[in-house]
Amino acid sequence: DAGVTQSPTHLIKTRGQQVTLRCSPKSGHDTVSWYQQALGQGPQFIFQYYEEEERQRGNFPDRFSGHQFPNYSSELNVNALLLGDSALYLCASSLRNNSPLHFGNGTRLTVT
Amino acid sequence: AQSVTQPDIHITVSEGASLELRCNYSYGATPYLFWYVQSPGQGLQLLLKYFSGDTLVQGIKGFEAEFKRSQSSFNLRKPSVHWSDAAEYFCAVGADPSNTGKLIFGQGTTLQVKP
């Protein structure tokens, strides 16, 4: 049973560039949530996708956007990268009806 | 606004000793509480959760946590720590039991285990 998979595992970008991170949810899950984890901090909620729509959003600027595909996989896009966007980006999947989150191993983004 | 505080940034215990990691939350209604563990280079793994009912919750790997509403706490405990328990531990609170996707996490506690 495949868990949550994320790609790539590591990424280095330059300020001002754009980046796309990808996530495949655990088999049977239909909801994807994205989190940003800065070094030494707990994860912070970015947004959640269900039925291909953004359902909830945390306190992140519009530079952060996402998408969910019919197969429930998801993308996180970040435009106009800033140095402060350097972090571990975690994808988590769940079932809509009250199931705990299952996290992937994350994508480590470094902005130089 | 919801918030979670983990007062201890770093804790060191000897292998075989007992462990208690503290977690305090701020939330007006009934909170939904979680403990996650993160090993280096890994994602987060759920240890246990509290939604309602018995305030003492059993989790995986021999961990348990007790919800104390009067103290706004949800401390994690383990009677005997193993070297493999060394990791980062996060307490989290959720507002909606029907949607556990949006959680507020604490800053984390790093557990070091001495041989």
Short mmCIF file of C-alpha atoms in Angstrom, two decimals, chain B residues 53-112:
data_model
loop_
_atom_site.label_atom_id
_atom_site.label_comp_id
_atom_site.label_asym_id
_atom_site.label_seq_id
_atom_site.Cartn_x
_atom_site.Cartn_y
_atom_site.Cartn_z
CA GLY B 53 -14.28 10.27 25.40
CA ASP B 54 -11.62 8.76 27.62
CA THR B 55 -9.06 11.43 28.42
CA LEU B 56 -6.20 8.93 28.47
CA VAL B 57 -5.35 7.99 24.92
CA GLN B 58 -3.15 5.10 23.86
CA GLY B 59 -1.04 5.35 20.74
CA ILE B 60 1.54 3.48 18.78
CA LYS B 61 5.06 2.58 19.93
CA GLY B 62 3.99 2.49 23.59
CA PHE B 63 3.07 6.18 23.82
CA GLU B 64 0.07 7.58 25.66
CA ALA B 65 -1.27 11.08 26.26
CA GLU B 66 -3.68 12.57 28.75
CA PHE B 67 -6.09 15.37 27.95
CA LYS B 68 -6.63 17.75 30.87
CA ARG B 69 -9.20 20.37 30.02
CA SER B 70 -8.67 22.32 33.26
CA GLN B 71 -4.99 22.75 32.44
CA SER B 72 -5.41 23.05 28.65
CA SER B 73 -2.78 20.36 28.32
CA PHE B 74 -2.22 17.21 26.31
CA ASN B 75 1.08 15.78 27.54
CA LEU B 76 2.71 12.80 25.88
CA ARG B 77 4.22 10.04 28.00
CA LYS B 78 6.15 6.83 27.64
CA PRO B 79 7.20 4.65 30.59
CA SER B 80 10.49 3.45 29.13
CA VAL B 81 12.28 5.21 26.30
CA HIS B 82 14.18 3.34 23.58
CA TRP B 83 17.08 4.75 21.57
CA SER B 84 14.89 4.61 18.47
CA ASP B 85 12.51 7.16 20.05
CA ALA B 86 15.03 9.95 19.41
CA ALA B 87 13.19 12.31 17.05
CA GLU B 88 11.20 15.54 16.85
CA TYR B 89 7.78 15.48 18.46
CA PHE B 90 4.95 17.80 17.50
CA CYS B 91 1.68 18.49 19.26
CA ALA B 92 -1.16 19.78 17.09
CA VAL B 93 -4.72 21.02 17.52
CA GLY B 94 -7.59 20.92 15.06
CA ALA B 95 -10.89 22.75 15.11
CA ASP B 96 -13.06 20.51 13.03
CA PRO B 97 -13.32 16.76 13.65
CA SER B 98 -14.87 16.26 10.23
CA ASN B 99 -11.88 17.85 8.57
CA THR B 100 -8.57 16.95 10.12
CA GLY B 101 -6.62 18.48 7.25
CA LYS B 102 -6.06 21.86 8.88
CA LEU B 103 -3.98 21.56 12.02
CA ILE B 104 -2.10 24.08 14.13
CA PHE B 105 1.26 22.68 15.20
CA GLY B 106 3.51 23.55 18.09
CA GLN B 107 7.14 24.36 17.56
CA GLY B 108 8.23 20.85 18.41
CA THR B 109 10.36 19.15 21.04
CA THR B 110 13.59 17.42 20.09
CA LEU B 111 14.14 14.24 22.06
CA GLN B 112 17.66 12.96 22.53
#
